[in-house]
Amino acid sequence: MRRPITPSEHSGVVQCMIRAVLWLPVLLIAAIIGYTYFTYAILFCIAQLMGNGWWKIGSCYLLIYHAMAAMLCVSFWRAVFESPGYVNGAQDQLLENERTDEHSSRLFCSKCNKRRPPRAHHCSMCEKCVLKMDHHCPVINNCVGWGNYKFFLLLLFWGSALSAYGALTLMTKYLMVFDMDAPFVELQVGATMIMGIGYAFALAIFFLVHLRLVLMNQTTLEDIGAQSHYATACGDCPVWDPQTRPKLPSGDFANIYDLGAEENFRSVFGRNPWTWAVPVRTVAGDGWEFPTIAQSV
């Protein structure tokens, strides 16, 4: 006779199923990248361009496409698997050992039941406090925070750039390749071109929204509740008491982390322009402490 499933085992099965479902958007994005590669590189560049004698143009298209696709894939991989930075391990003990009087600049997480650095937020999906948390992104099944924010931005940038490049070069098919291919092939090439236009615009909008936040040194969570955040981000620190905290002409509290657009940009993308568009780690600091306008004065 088969042994009945215990509640703990049933819960474990459900948790495994939930984890598997959460990876579906990631697999879908990977499938879209693979499908568009097949359509563009194999059907368009090799079969249609090179197959009709346009070898130089086809080779040039492929070279540029592969360079951009490599940037996109590495950015995607690192956005998915790179840790955004969590408050855990030895850092927990460090926080617990800090003074908790009125001179402490740490905040308290009621869900983790421990103190956390400024700009860190608790993610209900990850069930951890994330350093400089921007948001939890279901598309990459990961939090976007201090450790992987640049890779998320480059995913948007290279996704938009590659989609635009693919759509524009696919349009040249109708200028150079006059012979129509099989209806099934033509349908795929045309669908990929339309997808490219749509993704280029959509991803460009998301990228520009986040670029604005980078230039302001804000996260999405801070932008949503800006005034309440800046009123409490260093609320335990005497330097930022309501009497001395800087204010805008409108009377609202100023962004204490805004060091100017150039410095804000470099804090995420680094100081070397050659690495700005490359998916390598360039983020400044440790995700625990962030320069403020008081320290830059």
CSV table of N, CA, C and O in Angstrom, one decimal, residues 162-229:
chain,number,residue,atom,x,y,z
A,162,LEU,N,19.8,45.8,-30.9
A,162,LEU,CA,19.9,44.6,-31.8
A,162,LEU,C,18.5,44.5,-32.5
A,162,LEU,O,18.5,44.1,-33.7
A,163,SER,N,17.4,44.7,-31.9
A,163,SER,CA,16.1,44.7,-32.5
A,163,SER,C,16.0,45.7,-33.6
A,163,SER,O,15.5,45.4,-34.7
A,164,ALA,N,16.5,46.9,-33.3
A,164,ALA,CA,16.4,48.0,-34.4
A,164,ALA,C,17.3,47.6,-35.5
A,164,ALA,O,16.9,47.8,-36.7
A,165,TYR,N,18.5,47.2,-35.2
A,165,TYR,CA,19.5,46.8,-36.3
A,165,TYR,C,18.9,45.7,-37.2
A,165,TYR,O,18.9,45.7,-38.4
A,166,GLY,N,18.3,44.7,-36.5
A,166,GLY,CA,17.8,43.5,-37.3
A,166,GLY,C,16.6,44.0,-38.1
A,166,GLY,O,16.5,43.6,-39.3
A,167,ALA,N,15.7,44.8,-37.6
A,167,ALA,CA,14.6,45.3,-38.4
A,167,ALA,C,15.0,46.1,-39.6
A,167,ALA,O,14.5,45.9,-40.7
A,168,LEU,N,15.9,47.0,-39.4
A,168,LEU,CA,16.4,47.9,-40.5
A,168,LEU,C,17.1,47.1,-41.6
A,168,LEU,O,16.9,47.3,-42.8
A,169,THR,N,17.9,46.2,-41.2
A,169,THR,CA,18.6,45.4,-42.2
A,169,THR,C,17.7,44.4,-42.9
A,169,THR,O,17.9,44.1,-44.1
A,170,LEU,N,16.7,43.9,-42.2
A,170,LEU,CA,15.8,43.0,-42.8
A,170,LEU,C,15.0,43.7,-43.9
A,170,LEU,O,14.6,43.1,-44.9
A,171,MET,N,14.8,45.0,-43.7
A,171,MET,CA,14.0,45.8,-44.7
A,171,MET,C,14.8,45.8,-46.1
A,171,MET,O,14.2,46.0,-47.1
A,172,THR,N,16.1,45.7,-46.0
A,172,THR,CA,16.9,45.8,-47.2
A,172,THR,C,16.7,44.6,-48.1
A,172,THR,O,17.1,44.6,-49.3
A,173,LYS,N,16.1,43.5,-47.5
A,173,LYS,CA,15.8,42.3,-48.3
A,173,LYS,C,14.9,42.7,-49.5
A,173,LYS,O,15.1,42.2,-50.6
A,174,TYR,N,14.0,43.6,-49.3
A,174,TYR,CA,13.0,43.9,-50.3
A,174,TYR,C,13.7,44.9,-51.4
A,174,TYR,O,13.0,45.2,-52.4
A,175,LEU,N,14.9,45.4,-51.1
A,175,LEU,CA,15.6,46.2,-52.0
A,175,LEU,C,16.6,45.4,-52.8
A,175,LEU,O,16.9,45.8,-54.0
A,176,MET,N,17.1,44.3,-52.2
A,176,MET,CA,18.2,43.6,-52.9
A,176,MET,C,17.8,42.2,-53.4
A,176,MET,O,18.2,41.7,-54.4
A,177,VAL,N,16.9,41.6,-52.6
A,177,VAL,CA,16.5,40.2,-53.0
A,177,VAL,C,15.1,40.3,-53.6
A,177,VAL,O,14.1,40.5,-52.9
A,178,PHE,N,15.0,40.2,-54.9
A,178,PHE,CA,13.7,40.4,-55.6
A,178,PHE,C,12.9,39.1,-55.7
A,178,PHE,O,11.7,39.1,-55.8
A,179,ASP,N,13.6,38.0,-55.6
A,179,ASP,CA,12.9,36.7,-55.7
A,179,ASP,C,12.3,36.4,-54.4
A,179,ASP,O,13.0,36.4,-53.4
A,180,MET,N,11.1,36.0,-54.4
A,180,MET,CA,10.4,35.6,-53.2
A,180,MET,C,10.7,34.2,-52.8
A,180,MET,O,10.8,33.3,-53.7
A,181,ASP,N,11.0,33.9,-51.6
A,181,ASP,CA,11.3,32.5,-51.1
A,181,ASP,C,9.9,31.8,-50.8
A,181,ASP,O,8.9,32.3,-51.1
A,182,ALA,N,10.0,30.6,-50.3
A,182,ALA,CA,8.8,29.9,-49.9
A,182,ALA,C,8.0,30.7,-48.9
A,182,ALA,O,8.5,31.4,-48.1
A,183,PRO,N,6.7,30.6,-49.0
A,183,PRO,CA,5.8,31.4,-48.2
A,183,PRO,C,6.1,31.2,-46.7
A,183,PRO,O,6.1,32.2,-45.9
A,184,PHE,N,6.5,30.0,-46.3
A,184,PHE,CA,6.8,29.8,-44.9
A,184,PHE,C,8.0,30.6,-44.4
A,184,PHE,O,8.1,31.1,-43.3
A,185,VAL,N,9.0,30.7,-45.3
A,185,VAL,CA,10.2,31.4,-45.0
A,185,VAL,C,9.9,32.9,-45.0
A,185,VAL,O,10.4,33.6,-44.1
A,186,GLU,N,9.2,33.4,-46.0
A,186,GLU,CA,8.9,34.8,-46.1
A,186,GLU,C,8.1,35.2,-44.9
A,186,GLU,O,8.2,36.3,-44.4
A,187,LEU,N,7.2,34.4,-44.4
A,187,LEU,CA,6.4,34.7,-43.2
A,187,LEU,C,7.3,34.9,-42.0
A,187,LEU,O,7.1,35.8,-41.2
A,188,GLN,N,8.2,34.0,-41.8
A,188,GLN,CA,9.1,34.1,-40.7
A,188,GLN,C,10.0,35.3,-40.7
A,188,GLN,O,10.2,36.0,-39.7
A,189,VAL,N,10.5,35.6,-41.9
A,189,VAL,CA,11.4,36.8,-42.1
A,189,VAL,C,10.6,38.1,-41.8
A,189,VAL,O,11.0,39.0,-41.1
A,190,GLY,N,9.4,38.2,-42.4
A,190,GLY,CA,8.5,39.3,-42.1
A,190,GLY,C,8.1,39.5,-40.7
A,190,GLY,O,8.1,40.6,-40.1
A,191,ALA,N,7.8,38.3,-40.0
A,191,ALA,CA,7.4,38.4,-38.6
A,191,ALA,C,8.5,38.8,-37.8
A,191,ALA,O,8.3,39.6,-36.8
A,192,THR,N,9.7,38.4,-38.1
A,192,THR,CA,10.9,38.8,-37.3
A,192,THR,C,11.2,40.3,-37.4
A,192,THR,O,11.5,41.0,-36.5
A,193,MET,N,10.9,40.8,-38.6
A,193,MET,CA,11.1,42.3,-38.9
A,193,MET,C,10.1,43.1,-38.0
A,193,MET,O,10.5,44.0,-37.4
A,194,ILE,N,8.9,42.6,-38.0
A,194,ILE,CA,7.8,43.3,-37.2
A,194,ILE,C,8.1,43.2,-35.7
A,194,ILE,O,8.0,44.2,-35.0
A,195,MET,N,8.6,42.0,-35.3
A,195,MET,CA,8.9,41.8,-33.9
A,195,MET,C,10.1,42.8,-33.5
A,195,MET,O,10.1,43.4,-32.4
A,196,GLY,N,11.0,42.9,-34.4
A,196,GLY,CA,12.2,43.8,-34.2
A,196,GLY,C,11.8,45.2,-34.0
A,196,GLY,O,12.3,45.9,-33.1
A,197,ILE,N,10.9,45.7,-34.8
A,197,ILE,CA,10.4,47.1,-34.6
A,197,ILE,C,9.7,47.3,-33.3
A,197,ILE,O,10.0,48.2,-32.6
A,198,GLY,N,8.8,46.3,-32.9
A,198,GLY,CA,8.1,46.4,-31.6
A,198,GLY,C,9.1,46.4,-30.4
A,198,GLY,O,9.0,47.2,-29.5
A,199,TYR,N,10.0,45.4,-30.4
A,199,TYR,CA,10.9,45.3,-29.3
A,199,TYR,C,11.9,46.5,-29.2
A,199,TYR,O,12.2,46.9,-28.1
A,200,ALA,N,12.3,47.0,-30.4
A,200,ALA,CA,13.2,48.1,-30.4
A,200,ALA,C,12.6,49.3,-29.7
A,200,ALA,O,13.2,50.0,-28.8
A,201,PHE,N,11.3,49.6,-30.0
A,201,PHE,CA,10.6,50.8,-29.3
A,201,PHE,C,10.3,50.5,-27.9
A,201,PHE,O,10.6,51.3,-27.0
A,202,ALA,N,9.8,49.3,-27.6
A,202,ALA,CA,9.5,49.0,-26.2
A,202,ALA,C,10.7,49.0,-25.2
A,202,ALA,O,10.7,49.6,-24.2
A,203,LEU,N,11.7,48.3,-25.7
A,203,LEU,CA,12.9,48.2,-24.8
A,203,LEU,C,13.6,49.6,-24.7
A,203,LEU,O,14.2,49.9,-23.7
A,204,ALA,N,13.6,50.4,-25.8
A,204,ALA,CA,14.2,51.7,-25.8
A,204,ALA,C,13.5,52.6,-24.7
A,204,ALA,O,14.1,53.4,-24.0
A,205,ILE,N,12.2,52.5,-24.6
A,205,ILE,CA,11.4,53.3,-23.6
A,205,ILE,C,11.8,52.9,-22.2
A,205,ILE,O,12.1,53.7,-21.4
A,206,PHE,N,11.9,51.6,-22.0
A,206,PHE,CA,12.3,51.1,-20.6
A,206,PHE,C,13.7,51.5,-20.3
A,206,PHE,O,14.0,51.9,-19.2
A,207,PHE,N,14.6,51.5,-21.3
A,207,PHE,CA,16.0,51.9,-21.1
A,207,PHE,C,16.1,53.3,-20.7
A,207,PHE,O,16.8,53.7,-19.8
A,208,LEU,N,15.4,54.2,-21.4
A,208,LEU,CA,15.4,55.6,-21.2
A,208,LEU,C,14.8,56.0,-19.8
A,208,LEU,O,15.3,56.9,-19.1
A,209,VAL,N,13.8,55.2,-19.4
A,209,VAL,CA,13.2,55.4,-18.1
A,209,VAL,C,14.3,55.2,-17.0
A,209,VAL,O,14.4,55.9,-16.1
A,210,HIS,N,15.0,54.0,-17.2
A,210,HIS,CA,16.0,53.7,-16.2
A,210,HIS,C,17.2,54.6,-16.3
A,210,HIS,O,17.9,54.8,-15.3
A,211,LEU,N,17.6,55.0,-17.5
A,211,LEU,CA,18.7,55.9,-17.6
A,211,LEU,C,18.4,57.2,-16.9
A,211,LEU,O,19.3,57.8,-16.3
A,212,ARG,N,17.2,57.7,-17.0
A,212,ARG,CA,16.8,58.9,-16.2
A,212,ARG,C,17.0,58.7,-14.7
A,212,ARG,O,17.5,59.6,-14.0
A,213,LEU,N,16.7,57.5,-14.2
A,213,LEU,CA,16.9,57.2,-12.8
A,213,LEU,C,18.3,57.1,-12.4
A,213,LEU,O,18.8,57.6,-11.4
A,214,VAL,N,19.2,56.6,-13.4
A,214,VAL,CA,20.6,56.5,-13.1
A,214,VAL,C,21.2,57.9,-13.0
A,214,VAL,O,22.0,58.2,-12.1
A,215,LEU,N,20.8,58.8,-13.9
A,215,LEU,CA,21.3,60.2,-13.9
A,215,LEU,C,20.9,60.9,-12.7
A,215,LEU,O,21.5,61.9,-12.3
A,216,MET,N,19.8,60.5,-12.0
A,216,MET,CA,19.3,61.1,-10.8
A,216,MET,C,19.8,60.4,-9.5
A,216,MET,O,19.5,60.8,-8.4
A,217,ASN,N,20.4,59.2,-9.8
A,217,ASN,CA,20.9,58.4,-8.6
A,217,ASN,C,19.7,58.0,-7.8
A,217,ASN,O,19.7,58.1,-6.6
A,218,GLN,N,18.6,57.4,-8.5
A,218,GLN,CA,17.4,56.9,-7.8
A,218,GLN,C,17.2,55.5,-8.3
A,218,GLN,O,17.5,55.2,-9.4
A,219,THR,N,16.5,54.8,-7.4
A,219,THR,CA,16.0,53.5,-7.9
A,219,THR,C,14.5,53.6,-8.2
A,219,THR,O,13.9,54.7,-7.9
A,220,THR,N,13.9,52.6,-8.8
A,220,THR,CA,12.5,52.7,-9.1
A,220,THR,C,11.7,52.8,-7.8
A,220,THR,O,10.7,53.6,-7.7
A,221,LEU,N,12.1,52.1,-6.7
A,221,LEU,CA,11.3,52.2,-5.5
A,221,LEU,C,11.5,53.6,-4.9
A,221,LEU,O,10.5,54.1,-4.3
A,222,GLU,N,12.7,54.1,-5.0
A,222,GLU,CA,12.9,55.5,-4.4
A,222,GLU,C,12.1,56.5,-5.2
A,222,GLU,O,11.6,57.5,-4.7
A,223,ASP,N,12.0,56.3,-6.5
A,223,ASP,CA,11.3,57.2,-7.4
A,223,ASP,C,9.8,57.2,-7.1
A,223,ASP,O,9.1,58.2,-7.2
A,224,ILE,N,9.3,56.0,-6.8
A,224,ILE,CA,7.8,55.9,-6.5
A,224,ILE,C,7.5,56.6,-5.3
A,224,ILE,O,6.5,57.3,-5.2
A,225,GLY,N,8.3,56.4,-4.2
A,225,GLY,CA,8.0,57.0,-2.9
A,225,GLY,C,9.1,58.0,-2.5
A,225,GLY,O,9.7,57.9,-1.4
A,226,ALA,N,9.5,58.9,-3.4
A,226,ALA,CA,10.7,59.7,-3.3
A,226,ALA,C,10.7,60.5,-1.9
A,226,ALA,O,11.7,60.3,-1.2
A,227,GLN,N,9.7,61.2,-1.7
A,227,GLN,CA,9.8,62.1,-0.5
A,227,GLN,C,9.8,61.3,0.8
A,227,GLN,O,10.5,61.6,1.7
A,228,SER,N,9.0,60.2,0.9
A,228,SER,CA,9.0,59.5,2.1
A,228,SER,C,10.3,58.8,2.3
A,228,SER,O,10.8,58.6,3.4
A,229,HIS,N,10.9,58.4,1.2
A,229,HIS,CA,12.2,57.7,1.3
A,229,HIS,C,13.3,58.6,1.8
A,229,HIS,O,14.0,58.3,2.7
